[in-house]
Coordinates of C-alpha atoms in Angstrom, one line a residue:
Chain A
X1 CA 0.1 -0.2 0.1
X2 CA 3.4 2.4 0.2
X3 CA 5.3 2.2 -2.4
X4 CA 1.2 2.3 -3.7
X5 CA 1.7 5.6 -2.3
X6 CA 4.8 6.6 -3.5
X7 CA 3.4 6.1 -7.7
X8 CA 0.5 7.9 -7.2
X9 CA 2.9 10.4 -5.8
X10 CA 5.2 10.1 -8.7
X11 CA 2.0 10.5 -10.6
X12 CA 0.9 13.7 -8.9
X13 CA 4.3 14.7 -9.6
X14 CA 4.9 14.7 -12.8
X15 CA 1.0 16.4 -13.9
X16 CA 2.0 19.5 -11.6
X17 CA 6.1 19.3 -13.6
X18 CA 3.8 19.6 -17.3
X19 CA 1.4 21.9 -16.1
X20 CA -1.6 18.7 -17.0
X21 CA -2.1 20.3 -12.9
X22 CA -3.2 23.8 -14.3
X23 CA -3.8 23.8 -17.8
X24 CA -6.9 20.4 -17.6
X25 CA -9.3 22.6 -15.2
X26 CA -8.3 25.7 -17.0
X27 CA -9.7 24.6 -20.0
X28 CA -13.2 23.3 -17.8
X29 CA -13.4 26.6 -16.2
X30 CA -13.2 28.4 -19.9
X31 CA -16.4 26.5 -21.3
X32 CA -17.8 26.5 -17.5
X33 CA -17.7 29.6 -17.8
X34 CA -18.1 31.0 -22.2
X35 CA -21.4 28.6 -22.1
X36 CA -23.5 31.2 -20.0
X37 CA -21.6 34.8 -21.5
X38 CA -22.6 33.0 -24.8
X39 CA -26.5 32.0 -23.7
X40 CA -27.2 35.9 -22.6
X41 CA -24.5 37.2 -25.2
X42 CA -26.8 35.3 -27.9
X43 CA -29.5 37.9 -28.3
X44 CA -28.0 40.5 -28.9
X45 CA -25.9 38.3 -31.5
X46 CA -28.3 37.6 -33.6
X47 CA -29.7 41.3 -33.0
X48 CA -26.1 42.7 -34.6
X49 CA -24.7 40.2 -37.0
X50 CA -28.9 39.9 -39.1
X51 CA -29.3 43.3 -40.9
X52 CA -33.3 43.1 -39.9
X53 CA -35.0 45.9 -41.4
X54 CA -35.9 49.0 -38.7
X55 CA -38.0 48.1 -36.2
X56 CA -38.4 44.8 -36.8
X57 CA -39.1 42.7 -33.3
X58 CA -37.0 39.0 -32.9
X59 CA -38.1 36.8 -30.1
X60 CA -35.2 35.2 -29.3
X61 CA -36.3 33.1 -25.3
X62 CA -33.3 33.3 -23.4
X63 CA -32.6 29.8 -22.4
X64 CA -33.0 29.1 -18.5
X65 CA -31.1 28.5 -15.3
X66 CA -31.5 24.5 -16.2
X67 CA -31.4 25.2 -19.9
X68 CA -27.4 26.6 -20.2
X69 CA -26.8 24.3 -17.4
X70 CA -27.7 21.4 -19.6
X71 CA -25.9 23.1 -22.3
X72 CA -22.3 23.6 -21.0
X73 CA -22.4 19.7 -20.1
X74 CA -23.1 19.0 -23.5
X75 CA -20.0 21.1 -24.5
X76 CA -17.9 19.1 -21.5
X77 CA -19.2 15.7 -22.6
X78 CA -17.6 16.6 -26.6
X79 CA -14.8 18.6 -26.4
X80 CA -14.0 18.4 -22.8
X81 CA -13.8 13.9 -23.6
X82 CA -12.1 14.5 -27.0
X83 CA -9.2 16.6 -24.4
X84 CA -9.5 14.3 -20.8
X85 CA -8.0 11.5 -24.1
X86 CA -5.8 12.5 -25.6
X87 CA -4.4 14.0 -22.0
X88 CA -4.1 10.6 -20.6
X89 CA -3.9 9.0 -24.0
X90 CA -0.5 7.8 -23.2
X91 CA -0.5 7.1 -19.2
X92 CA 0.6 3.7 -19.4
X93 CA 1.5 3.4 -23.8
X94 CA 4.2 6.1 -23.5
X95 CA 6.5 4.7 -20.1
X96 CA 6.0 1.0 -22.0
X97 CA 7.0 3.0 -24.9
X98 CA 10.2 4.5 -23.3
X99 CA 11.6 1.4 -21.5
X100 CA 10.3 3.6 -17.4
X101 CA 8.2 0.5 -17.2
X102 CA 10.2 -2.2 -16.8
X103 CA 12.8 -0.2 -14.8
X104 CA 9.8 0.8 -12.2
X105 CA 8.5 -3.6 -13.2
X106 CA 12.0 -4.2 -12.0
X107 CA 11.5 -2.9 -8.7
X108 CA 9.5 -5.1 -6.6
X109 CA 6.4 -3.7 -7.0
X110 CA 3.0 -4.8 -9.0
X111 CA 1.0 -4.8 -11.7
X112 CA -2.2 -4.0 -10.1
X113 CA 0.2 -0.8 -7.7
X114 CA 1.6 0.7 -11.1
X115 CA -1.9 0.7 -13.3
X116 CA -4.4 1.6 -10.3
X117 CA -1.5 4.3 -9.3
X118 CA -1.4 5.6 -13.0
X119 CA -5.3 5.1 -13.0
X120 CA -6.3 7.1 -9.7
X121 CA -4.4 10.2 -10.2
X122 CA -6.4 10.5 -14.0
X123 CA -9.7 10.3 -12.5
X124 CA -8.9 12.5 -9.5
X125 CA -7.8 15.2 -11.7
X126 CA -10.9 14.9 -14.9
X127 CA -12.7 15.0 -11.2
X128 CA -11.5 18.3 -9.9
X129 CA -11.0 19.9 -13.1
X130 CA -15.3 18.4 -14.1
X131 CA -16.9 20.3 -11.0
X132 CA -14.4 23.4 -11.3
X133 CA -15.2 23.5 -14.6
X134 CA -19.6 23.0 -13.7
X135 CA -18.9 25.6 -10.7
X136 CA -17.6 28.5 -12.7
X137 CA -20.5 27.3 -15.1
X138 CA -23.0 28.1 -12.2
X139 CA -22.0 30.9 -10.5
X140 CA -22.1 32.8 -14.3
X141 CA -25.4 31.3 -15.2
X142 CA -26.9 32.8 -11.5
X143 CA -24.9 36.0 -12.1
X144 CA -26.8 36.3 -16.1
X145 CA -29.6 34.3 -16.7
X146 CA -31.1 33.4 -12.8
X147 CA -30.6 31.5 -9.6
X148 CA -30.3 27.3 -9.3
X149 CA -30.4 25.5 -6.9
X150 CA -26.3 24.2 -6.5
X151 CA -27.0 20.5 -5.4
X152 CA -28.9 19.6 -8.6
X153 CA -25.2 20.8 -9.8
X154 CA -24.0 18.4 -7.1
X155 CA -26.1 16.5 -8.2
X156 CA -25.7 15.9 -12.0
X157 CA -22.0 16.6 -11.7
X158 CA -22.2 13.3 -10.8
X159 CA -23.3 11.9 -12.6
X160 CA -21.9 12.3 -15.5
X161 CA -18.4 12.0 -13.9
X162 CA -19.7 8.1 -13.2
X163 CA -19.9 8.3 -17.4
X164 CA -16.0 9.7 -17.8
X165 CA -14.0 7.2 -15.7
X166 CA -16.1 5.2 -17.6
X167 CA -14.1 6.3 -20.6
X168 CA -11.0 7.0 -17.9
X169 CA -10.7 3.4 -17.4
X170 CA -11.2 2.0 -20.8
X171 CA -8.3 4.8 -21.7
X172 CA -6.0 3.3 -19.0
X173 CA -6.9 0.0 -20.3
X174 CA -6.5 0.1 -24.2
X175 CA -3.1 2.0 -23.0
X176 CA -2.0 -0.6 -21.1
X177 CA -1.1 -2.4 -24.8
X178 CA -1.5 -0.9 -27.1
X179 CA 1.4 0.4 -29.1
X180 CA 0.3 4.2 -30.7
X181 CA -1.8 6.6 -28.3
X182 CA -2.8 7.7 -31.3
X183 CA -5.3 4.6 -31.4
X184 CA -6.2 4.0 -27.6
X185 CA -7.1 8.6 -28.1
X186 CA -9.2 7.5 -31.0
X187 CA -10.7 4.1 -30.3
X188 CA -11.4 5.8 -26.8
X189 CA -13.1 8.8 -28.6
X190 CA -15.2 6.2 -30.6
X191 CA -15.9 4.1 -28.1
X192 CA -17.8 7.3 -26.6
X193 CA -19.7 9.1 -30.4
X194 CA -20.3 5.3 -31.2
X195 CA -22.5 4.9 -27.2
X196 CA -24.7 8.3 -27.2
X197 CA -25.6 7.4 -30.9
X198 CA -26.0 4.5 -30.3
X199 CA -27.9 5.9 -27.3
X200 CA -30.3 8.4 -28.9
X201 CA -31.1 6.3 -31.7
X202 CA -32.4 3.3 -30.0
X203 CA -33.4 4.8 -27.3
X204 CA -34.7 1.3 -27.0
X205 CA -32.8 -1.6 -26.6
X206 CA -30.4 1.1 -24.7
X207 CA -31.0 1.4 -21.2
X208 CA -28.4 -0.3 -20.1
X209 CA -25.6 1.8 -21.7
X210 CA -23.1 4.1 -19.6
X211 CA -24.4 7.3 -22.4
X212 CA -27.4 7.5 -20.6
X213 CA -26.2 9.0 -17.4
X214 CA -25.4 11.5 -19.2
X215 CA -29.6 11.4 -20.9
X216 CA -30.4 12.0 -16.9
X217 CA -27.8 14.1 -15.6
X218 CA -29.1 17.3 -18.7
X219 CA -32.6 16.4 -17.8
X220 CA -32.2 16.9 -13.7
X221 CA -30.5 20.0 -14.7
X222 CA -33.2 21.2 -16.7
X223 CA -36.5 19.8 -14.9
X224 CA -34.6 19.6 -11.7
X225 CA -35.7 15.9 -11.3
X226 CA -34.3 12.0 -13.3
X227 CA -36.5 11.2 -16.3
X228 CA -35.3 7.7 -18.3
X229 CA -33.7 5.2 -17.2
X230 CA -30.5 5.3 -13.9
X231 CA -30.6 2.2 -11.7
X232 CA -30.0 0.4 -14.9
X233 CA -27.1 2.6 -17.0
X234 CA -25.6 3.0 -13.3
X235 CA -25.0 -0.9 -12.3
X236 CA -23.7 -1.4 -15.7
X237 CA -21.2 1.8 -15.9
X238 CA -20.0 0.1 -12.5
X239 CA -19.4 -2.9 -13.2
X240 CA -18.0 -2.5 -16.9
X241 CA -15.9 0.9 -14.9
X242 CA -14.8 -1.9 -13.1
X243 CA -14.7 -5.1 -15.0
X244 CA -11.9 -3.3 -17.1
X245 CA -9.3 -2.5 -14.6
X246 CA -9.8 -5.6 -13.7
X247 CA -8.9 -6.6 -17.4
X248 CA -6.4 -3.8 -16.8
X249 CA -4.5 -4.1 -13.7
X250 CA -3.7 -8.1 -14.9
X251 CA -2.4 -7.9 -17.9
X252 CA 1.1 -8.6 -17.4
X253 CA 2.1 -10.1 -20.3
X254 CA 1.9 -6.7 -22.1
X255 CA 5.6 -6.0 -20.9
Chain B
X1 CA -20.6 46.7 -32.3
X2 CA -22.5 48.5 -30.5
X3 CA -23.6 47.6 -27.8
X4 CA -21.6 47.3 -24.6
X5 CA -19.9 44.4 -23.1
X6 CA -19.3 43.6 -19.4
X7 CA -16.0 43.5 -19.3
X8 CA -16.1 42.7 -15.6
X9 CA -17.8 39.5 -16.7
X10 CA -15.4 38.8 -19.9
X11 CA -12.6 39.7 -18.2
X12 CA -12.2 35.8 -16.4
X13 CA -12.0 34.9 -19.9
X14 CA -9.3 36.9 -21.1
X15 CA -7.0 36.3 -17.5
X16 CA -7.5 32.2 -17.9
X17 CA -6.5 32.2 -22.6
X18 CA -3.2 34.9 -20.9
X19 CA -2.5 32.3 -18.3
X20 CA -3.1 28.8 -20.4
X21 CA -0.8 30.9 -23.2
X22 CA 2.4 32.3 -20.6
X23 CA 2.0 28.6 -18.9
X24 CA 2.8 27.4 -22.8
X25 CA 5.1 29.7 -23.5
X26 CA 7.4 29.3 -20.5
X27 CA 7.4 25.2 -21.0
X28 CA 8.9 25.8 -24.7
X29 CA 10.8 28.2 -23.3
X30 CA 12.0 25.2 -21.0
X31 CA 12.1 22.8 -23.3
X32 CA 15.3 21.7 -25.4
X33 CA 13.2 18.9 -28.6
X34 CA 9.6 19.7 -29.3
X35 CA 7.4 17.5 -32.2
X36 CA 8.1 20.4 -35.4
X37 CA 10.3 23.5 -34.9
X38 CA 10.2 26.0 -32.2
X39 CA 9.3 29.6 -33.3
X40 CA 5.7 27.5 -34.9
X41 CA 5.0 26.5 -31.8
X42 CA 5.4 30.0 -30.0
X43 CA 3.5 31.0 -33.3
X44 CA 0.5 29.0 -33.0
X45 CA 0.0 29.3 -28.7
X46 CA 0.8 33.7 -28.9
X47 CA -2.6 33.2 -32.1
X48 CA -4.1 30.7 -32.3
X49 CA -6.6 31.6 -29.2
X50 CA -6.8 28.8 -26.3
X51 CA -6.6 26.3 -29.4
X52 CA -2.6 27.2 -29.8
X53 CA -1.4 26.0 -26.1
X54 CA -3.7 22.9 -25.6
X55 CA -2.2 21.6 -28.4
X56 CA 0.6 22.3 -27.5
X57 CA 0.4 21.1 -24.0
X58 CA -1.0 17.2 -27.0
X59 CA 1.0 17.2 -29.7
X60 CA 4.5 19.5 -29.2
X61 CA 5.7 18.0 -25.8
X62 CA 8.2 15.4 -27.5
X63 CA 7.7 12.5 -24.7
X64 CA 10.7 10.7 -24.4
Chain C
X1 CA 26.0 -20.8 -1.4
X2 CA 24.1 -21.1 -4.5
X3 CA 22.4 -17.5 -4.4
X4 CA 20.7 -18.3 -8.2
X5 CA 20.5 -21.2 -9.6
X6 CA 18.5 -21.9 -13.3
X7 CA 17.5 -24.9 -15.0
X8 CA 16.6 -25.6 -18.3
X9 CA 16.0 -22.0 -18.9
X10 CA 14.0 -22.0 -22.1
X11 CA 12.6 -19.0 -24.0
X12 CA 11.3 -18.5 -27.3
X13 CA 8.8 -16.3 -29.3
X14 CA 6.8 -18.0 -31.7
X15 CA 9.1 -19.7 -34.1
X16 CA 12.2 -18.1 -32.9
X17 CA 14.7 -19.8 -30.6
X18 CA 16.0 -16.8 -28.2
X19 CA 17.6 -18.9 -25.2
X20 CA 17.2 -21.6 -24.9
X21 CA 17.8 -24.8 -22.3
X22 CA 20.5 -22.7 -20.6
X23 CA 21.1 -24.6 -17.4
X24 CA 24.0 -22.9 -14.9
X25 CA 23.9 -21.5 -11.3
X26 CA 25.7 -18.2 -9.7
X27 CA 27.4 -18.8 -6.1
X28 CA 27.3 -15.9 -3.4
X29 CA 30.1 -13.4 -3.5
X30 CA 31.5 -14.0 -7.0
X31 CA 31.2 -11.9 -10.0
X32 CA 30.4 -13.8 -13.3
X33 CA 30.1 -13.2 -16.6
X34 CA 27.1 -14.2 -19.3
X35 CA 29.4 -13.7 -22.8
X36 CA 28.1 -13.7 -25.8
X37 CA 27.8 -12.5 -29.5
X38 CA 25.3 -10.2 -30.1
X39 CA 21.5 -11.7 -31.1
X40 CA 23.2 -14.6 -28.0
X41 CA 20.2 -14.1 -25.7
X42 CA 22.4 -12.3 -23.6
X43 CA 19.2 -9.4 -22.2
X44 CA 16.9 -12.3 -22.8
X45 CA 18.3 -14.3 -20.2
X46 CA 18.5 -11.6 -18.1
X47 CA 15.5 -9.9 -17.9
X48 CA 13.6 -13.3 -16.8
X49 CA 15.7 -13.8 -14.5
X50 CA 15.4 -10.5 -13.4
X51 CA 11.2 -11.8 -13.5
X52 CA 10.9 -9.3 -16.5
X53 CA 10.1 -11.8 -18.9
X54 CA 8.3 -15.3 -19.0
X55 CA 10.8 -18.3 -19.7
X56 CA 8.8 -20.3 -21.4
X57 CA 10.4 -23.2 -19.1
X58 CA 12.2 -24.0 -17.2
X59 CA 12.9 -22.8 -14.0
X60 CA 15.3 -20.0 -11.8
X61 CA 14.9 -20.0 -8.1
X62 CA 16.2 -17.8 -5.6
X63 CA 18.9 -19.3 -2.5
X64 CA 16.9 -22.3 -3.3
X65 CA 13.2 -21.4 -3.3
X66 CA 12.1 -22.2 -6.3
X67 CA 9.0 -19.7 -7.8
X68 CA 9.3 -16.4 -6.1
X69 CA 9.1 -12.8 -6.4
X70 CA 12.8 -12.2 -5.1
X71 CA 12.5 -8.4 -6.9
X72 CA 13.6 -7.3 -4.1
X73 CA 17.0 -8.8 -3.7
X74 CA 18.1 -7.7 -7.1
X75 CA 19.5 -4.3 -8.6
X76 CA 19.0 -4.4 -12.2
X77 CA 20.5 -2.4 -14.7
X78 CA 20.0 -2.7 -18.0
X79 CA 21.6 -2.8 -21.9
X80 CA 19.7 1.2 -22.4
X81 CA 19.2 2.7 -18.4
X82 CA 16.2 4.5 -19.5
X83 CA 14.4 8.4 -16.3
X84 CA 12.3 10.4 -16.3
X85 CA 13.6 13.6 -18.0
X86 CA 11.3 15.6 -15.9
X87 CA 12.5 14.3 -12.1
X88 CA 16.1 15.0 -11.3
X89 CA 19.3 12.7 -9.7
X90 CA 18.0 12.6 -6.5
X91 CA 14.1 12.3 -6.7
X92 CA 14.4 9.4 -8.9
X93 CA 16.5 7.3 -6.9
X94 CA 14.6 8.4 -3.9
X95 CA 11.3 6.9 -5.3
X96 CA 13.1 3.8 -6.7
X97 CA 14.6 3.4 -2.6
X98 CA 10.9 3.8 -1.5
X99 CA 9.8 1.9 -4.4
X100 CA 12.4 -1.2 -3.8
X101 CA 10.2 -1.3 0.1
X102 CA 13.3 1.8 2.0
X103 CA 11.6 4.5 4.2
X104 CA 12.0 7.6 2.8
X105 CA 14.9 8.8 4.4
X106 CA 16.7 5.5 4.2
X107 CA 16.4 6.8 0.4
X108 CA 16.9 9.7 0.9
X109 CA 20.3 8.6 2.9
X110 CA 21.5 6.0 0.6
X111 CA 20.5 8.7 -2.3
X112 CA 23.4 10.5 -1.3
X113 CA 25.9 8.7 -0.4
X114 CA 25.8 6.8 -3.9
X115 CA 25.6 9.3 -5.5
X116 CA 28.6 10.6 -3.8
X117 CA 29.8 6.9 -5.5
X118 CA 29.8 7.1 -8.6
X119 CA 31.1 11.0 -8.4
X120 CA 28.0 12.5 -9.7
X121 CA 26.5 14.1 -7.4
X122 CA 26.9 17.9 -8.1
X123 CA 24.7 17.2 -10.4
X124 CA 22.0 15.6 -8.0
X125 CA 19.9 18.1 -8.2
X126 CA 19.7 18.7 -12.4
X127 CA 16.7 17.6 -14.5
X128 CA 18.1 14.3 -15.5
X129 CA 17.3 14.6 -19.0
X130 CA 20.7 17.1 -19.3
X131 CA 23.1 14.6 -18.7
X132 CA 25.4 12.4 -20.8
X133 CA 25.5 9.3 -21.8
X134 CA 28.2 8.0 -18.5
X135 CA 25.9 10.2 -16.2
X136 CA 22.4 8.0 -16.8
X137 CA 25.0 4.6 -16.9
X138 CA 25.9 6.1 -13.3
X139 CA 22.9 7.0 -12.3
X140 CA 21.4 3.5 -13.9
X141 CA 23.3 2.0 -11.6
X142 CA 22.5 3.6 -8.6
X143 CA 18.8 2.4 -8.8
X144 CA 20.2 -0.8 -9.0
X145 CA 22.6 -0.1 -6.1
X146 CA 19.9 1.6 -3.7
X147 CA 18.7 -1.4 -2.1
X148 CA 21.5 -2.9 -1.6
X149 CA 20.2 -6.7 -3.3
X150 CA 21.7 -10.0 -2.8
X151 CA 22.8 -9.5 -6.8
X152 CA 23.5 -6.8 -8.2
X153 CA 22.6 -8.0 -13.1
X154 CA 24.3 -5.3 -15.8
X155 CA 23.2 -5.5 -19.6
X156 CA 26.0 -4.8 -21.7
X157 CA 27.7 -1.9 -18.6
X158 CA 30.4 -0.8 -20.4
X159 CA 30.0 -1.3 -24.6
X160 CA 28.1 2.0 -24.9
X161 CA 30.9 3.7 -23.8
X162 CA 34.1 5.8 -24.3
X163 CA 37.3 4.5 -23.0
X164 CA 37.3 6.6 -20.4
X165 CA 33.7 5.6 -18.4
X166 CA 34.1 2.5 -19.9
X167 CA 37.6 2.6 -18.0
X168 CA 35.8 3.8 -14.6
X169 CA 32.7 2.0 -15.2
X170 CA 34.9 -1.4 -15.1
X171 CA 37.0 0.2 -11.9
X172 CA 34.1 0.6 -9.6
X173 CA 32.5 -2.1 -11.1
X174 CA 35.9 -4.1 -9.3
X175 CA 34.9 -2.0 -6.4
X176 CA 31.7 -3.4 -6.0
X177 CA 31.9 -7.0 -5.9
X178 CA 33.8 -6.6 -2.8
X179 CA 30.4 -7.1 -1.8
X180 CA 27.9 -7.9 -3.4
X181 CA 26.7 -10.8 -5.7
X182 CA 27.5 -9.6 -9.4
X183 CA 26.2 -10.6 -13.1
X184 CA 26.7 -9.1 -15.6
X185 CA 26.8 -9.0 -19.5
X186 CA 29.6 -8.4 -22.4
X187 CA 29.8 -9.1 -25.2
X188 CA 34.3 -8.2 -24.9
X189 CA 35.7 -10.6 -23.8
X190 CA 38.4 -8.5 -22.4
X191 CA 35.9 -6.8 -20.0
X192 CA 34.7 -10.3 -18.7
X193 CA 38.5 -11.3 -18.1
X194 CA 39.4 -8.0 -16.3
X195 CA 36.8 -8.3 -14.1
X196 CA 35.5 -11.2 -13.6
X197 CA 35.7 -14.6 -11.2
X198 CA 33.4 -17.0 -13.4
X199 CA 32.1 -16.8 -16.8
X200 CA 29.6 -18.1 -18.8
X201 CA 29.6 -18.5 -22.2
X202 CA 26.9 -18.8 -24.3
X203 CA 26.1 -19.4 -28.0
X204 CA 22.6 -19.2 -29.8
X205 CA 20.8 -19.7 -27.3
X206 CA 22.4 -22.0 -26.1
X207 CA 24.7 -22.8 -22.4
X208 CA 28.6 -23.2 -24.6
X209 CA 30.8 -23.0 -21.6
X210 CA 30.6 -22.2 -17.7
X211 CA 33.4 -21.5 -15.4
X212 CA 35.9 -20.3 -13.3
X213 CA 38.4 -18.3 -15.2
X214 CA 40.9 -19.9 -13.7
X215 CA 39.5 -23.0 -15.0
X216 CA 39.3 -21.9 -17.8
X217 CA 42.9 -20.2 -17.9
X218 CA 44.7 -23.6 -17.3
X219 CA 42.2 -26.0 -19.7
X220 CA 42.6 -23.6 -22.2
X221 CA 45.7 -21.8 -22.1
X222 CA 48.7 -22.3 -23.1
X223 CA 52.4 -21.0 -23.0
X224 CA 53.7 -19.6 -26.8
X225 CA 56.8 -18.4 -27.9
X226 CA 56.7 -16.6 -31.1
X227 CA 60.4 -16.6 -32.6
X228 CA 60.2 -13.9 -35.5
X229 CA 63.4 -14.1 -38.1
X230 CA 65.1 -12.1 -41.2
X231 CA 64.0 -15.2 -43.0
X232 CA 61.8 -18.5 -44.0
X233 CA 62.6 -20.4 -41.6
X234 CA 60.2 -23.9 -42.2
X235 CA 62.3 -26.3 -42.5
X236 CA 63.6 -25.8 -38.9
X237 CA 59.6 -25.6 -37.7
X238 CA 59.5 -28.9 -38.6
X239 CA 62.5 -29.8 -37.9
X240 CA 61.1 -29.1 -34.2
X241 CA 57.9 -30.5 -34.9
X242 CA 58.5 -33.9 -33.0
X243 CA 59.8 -32.1 -30.0
X244 CA 58.5 -34.3 -27.3
X245 CA 58.4 -30.7 -25.0
X246 CA 56.3 -28.9 -28.0
X247 CA 52.9 -29.3 -28.6
X248 CA 52.1 -27.6 -31.8
X249 CA 54.1 -24.8 -34.6
X250 CA 52.5 -22.6 -36.5
X251 CA 55.0 -21.2 -39.5
X252 CA 53.6 -17.5 -40.8
X253 CA 56.3 -15.8 -43.0
X254 CA 59.0 -15.6 -40.7
X255 CA 57.4 -16.0 -38.1
X256 CA 56.6 -19.6 -35.8
X257 CA 54.7 -19.3 -33.3
X258 CA 55.6 -22.6 -31.1
X259 CA 52.8 -24.1 -28.5
X260 CA 54.8 -25.9 -25.5
X261 CA 54.1 -28.0 -22.2
X262 CA 57.1 -26.5 -19.9
X263 CA 58.3 -23.3 -21.2
X264 CA 60.9 -23.2 -19.0
X265 CA 62.5 -26.2 -21.0
X266 CA 61.5 -24.9 -23.9
X267 CA 62.4 -21.4 -23.6
X268 CA 66.9 -22.9 -23.4
X269 CA 66.2 -26.1 -25.4
X270 CA 65.9 -23.2 -28.5
X271 CA 67.8 -21.4 -26.8
X272 CA 70.3 -23.2 -27.6
X273 CA 69.0 -24.2 -30.8
X274 CA 69.0 -21.1 -31.8
X275 CA 72.5 -20.1 -31.4
X276 CA 74.5 -24.0 -32.5
X277 CA 72.5 -23.2 -35.7
X278 CA 73.5 -19.8 -35.7
X279 CA 69.5 -19.2 -36.5
X280 CA 68.5 -15.0 -37.8
X281 CA 65.7 -14.5 -35.3
X282 CA 64.9 -10.7 -34.3
X283 CA 62.7 -11.2 -31.8
X284 CA 61.9 -14.1 -29.2
X285 CA 59.1 -13.3 -27.2
X286 CA 57.1 -16.2 -24.1
X287 CA 53.6 -15.5 -23.7
X288 CA 50.4 -17.1 -23.8
X289 CA 48.0 -17.3 -25.5
X290 CA 44.5 -14.9 -24.8
X291 CA 40.5 -17.0 -24.0
X292 CA 40.2 -15.1 -27.4
X293 CA 40.6 -18.2 -29.0
X294 CA 38.5 -20.6 -27.7
X295 CA 35.4 -17.6 -27.3
X296 CA 36.4 -17.4 -30.5
X297 CA 36.4 -21.6 -31.5
X298 CA 32.4 -21.4 -28.9
X299 CA 31.2 -18.1 -30.8
X300 CA 32.1 -18.7 -34.4
X301 CA 31.3 -22.5 -34.8

């Protein structure tokens, strides 16, 4: 256990030295702030952009606070996932390529400690970054658009983070055996897009899909209550995540 | 544009973009090798808003 | 005492057999050279001993216990040591020390001690990314020694270094072998002869010779007298071939190599011959063959 913390601490030191600890949260905060600001100025931007005759009135309903927050979540689900997957695609593969993996495993260290310490660092940084981003978004939404209950933010974001954890675990898993980091990113993004797409196309058959968690979080933001399937996707996602992590942590043959 | 921009509101965005740019430039001065010429990355980081520094952090740095 | 025993170790990658039915043992306190040409299977063997590769077949026992995780007792220097370039030497050694099971304070103390011993203490706060090849090699040895292992394994520790660096590392190994059992691989016989006690020669993944250096010398090293002359002495060379003190005569151009059984006696007899027959010699050298011949025989067959 002590060695696990040593490995985990090394990950944080590395993420500090290459500034991941700063730039990843900053990007999420930036996305988080951008959404309410854009929504707030949208009517005026449209008014200025279109050459409408003088006196014509355009009605653009201001979105509700919940809608803006759900849009932020949508932004995180596209650009945010892209950033996280690209940031962590080489988490294991780059060390295997450089030979560092061997340098570490020649010491009395369990492969599972090595993997889970890395996994935990990626998860913690991502969770922190997404929470900060949602917090920033919530603050600006309240400021510009209207009051919104804080607890809903916590609940919705937590739900969404389970989906993110699932994708991060998949990234780590692929990174343990794929030679190229690029393939790791490509396959993880493919999985994310495919699951999201299939879930919206075949809602009936995809109730179990981890991507349902995004929908659940969005509906919680918009209407304040959970709509659609929740328990089923929650259980499948947790089980799948645990299974993938287990496979990643025991694939020692991939040295 | 003839509508008022509340600068107090937009300032945090600009600050974050500035921080990203400064960190990327600082890292550029310290690293010896980048993927592709260094001056190109300096231009990308300075002139491509937000995305420039991110691109540098993800694909500009050499990891070996 | 037997530190490590390897029995019919085999590793194959698909059809290619890298290491085939290799058996040997390493006594505690010895310095052992794993000698072989490039591609003989040295690195694969060492990596299996370091638990970095799984043997296809065979067994490895450490201190007479089979199938145990003995990684805490070994230090390993790979052929091309790698580090985290963003760390400095102290940070790296402390990390490796803690991963080897040392406490933080013990690791710090040990790291400083080793950096001093290896002569890179001046650079300990500098990022490893900026280190030269020789410095990296030293840091690599330091990380292998951090937890005072019972067995130190070095994969080609000197082959990538310049003559000065090579000399320094060989001297260091002489120092280390006083306290630690060492197994190192090399393709250069001369390096092996200089520091090791025992030799394990492998060829195409198979064991060729395993013996102590002194035993090898006794068995394979011969006394030789080399005579150079102004003119061709082939006729004379033929005449001494059947002396019972001479085992073999090789005559090329104006040089005769005479392999002898008793060097003192042969020298006197030959000198008498030379004066009696007034042979126009220019050079008379008494010496020994090197193990190079044995090595070439093993590697070349």
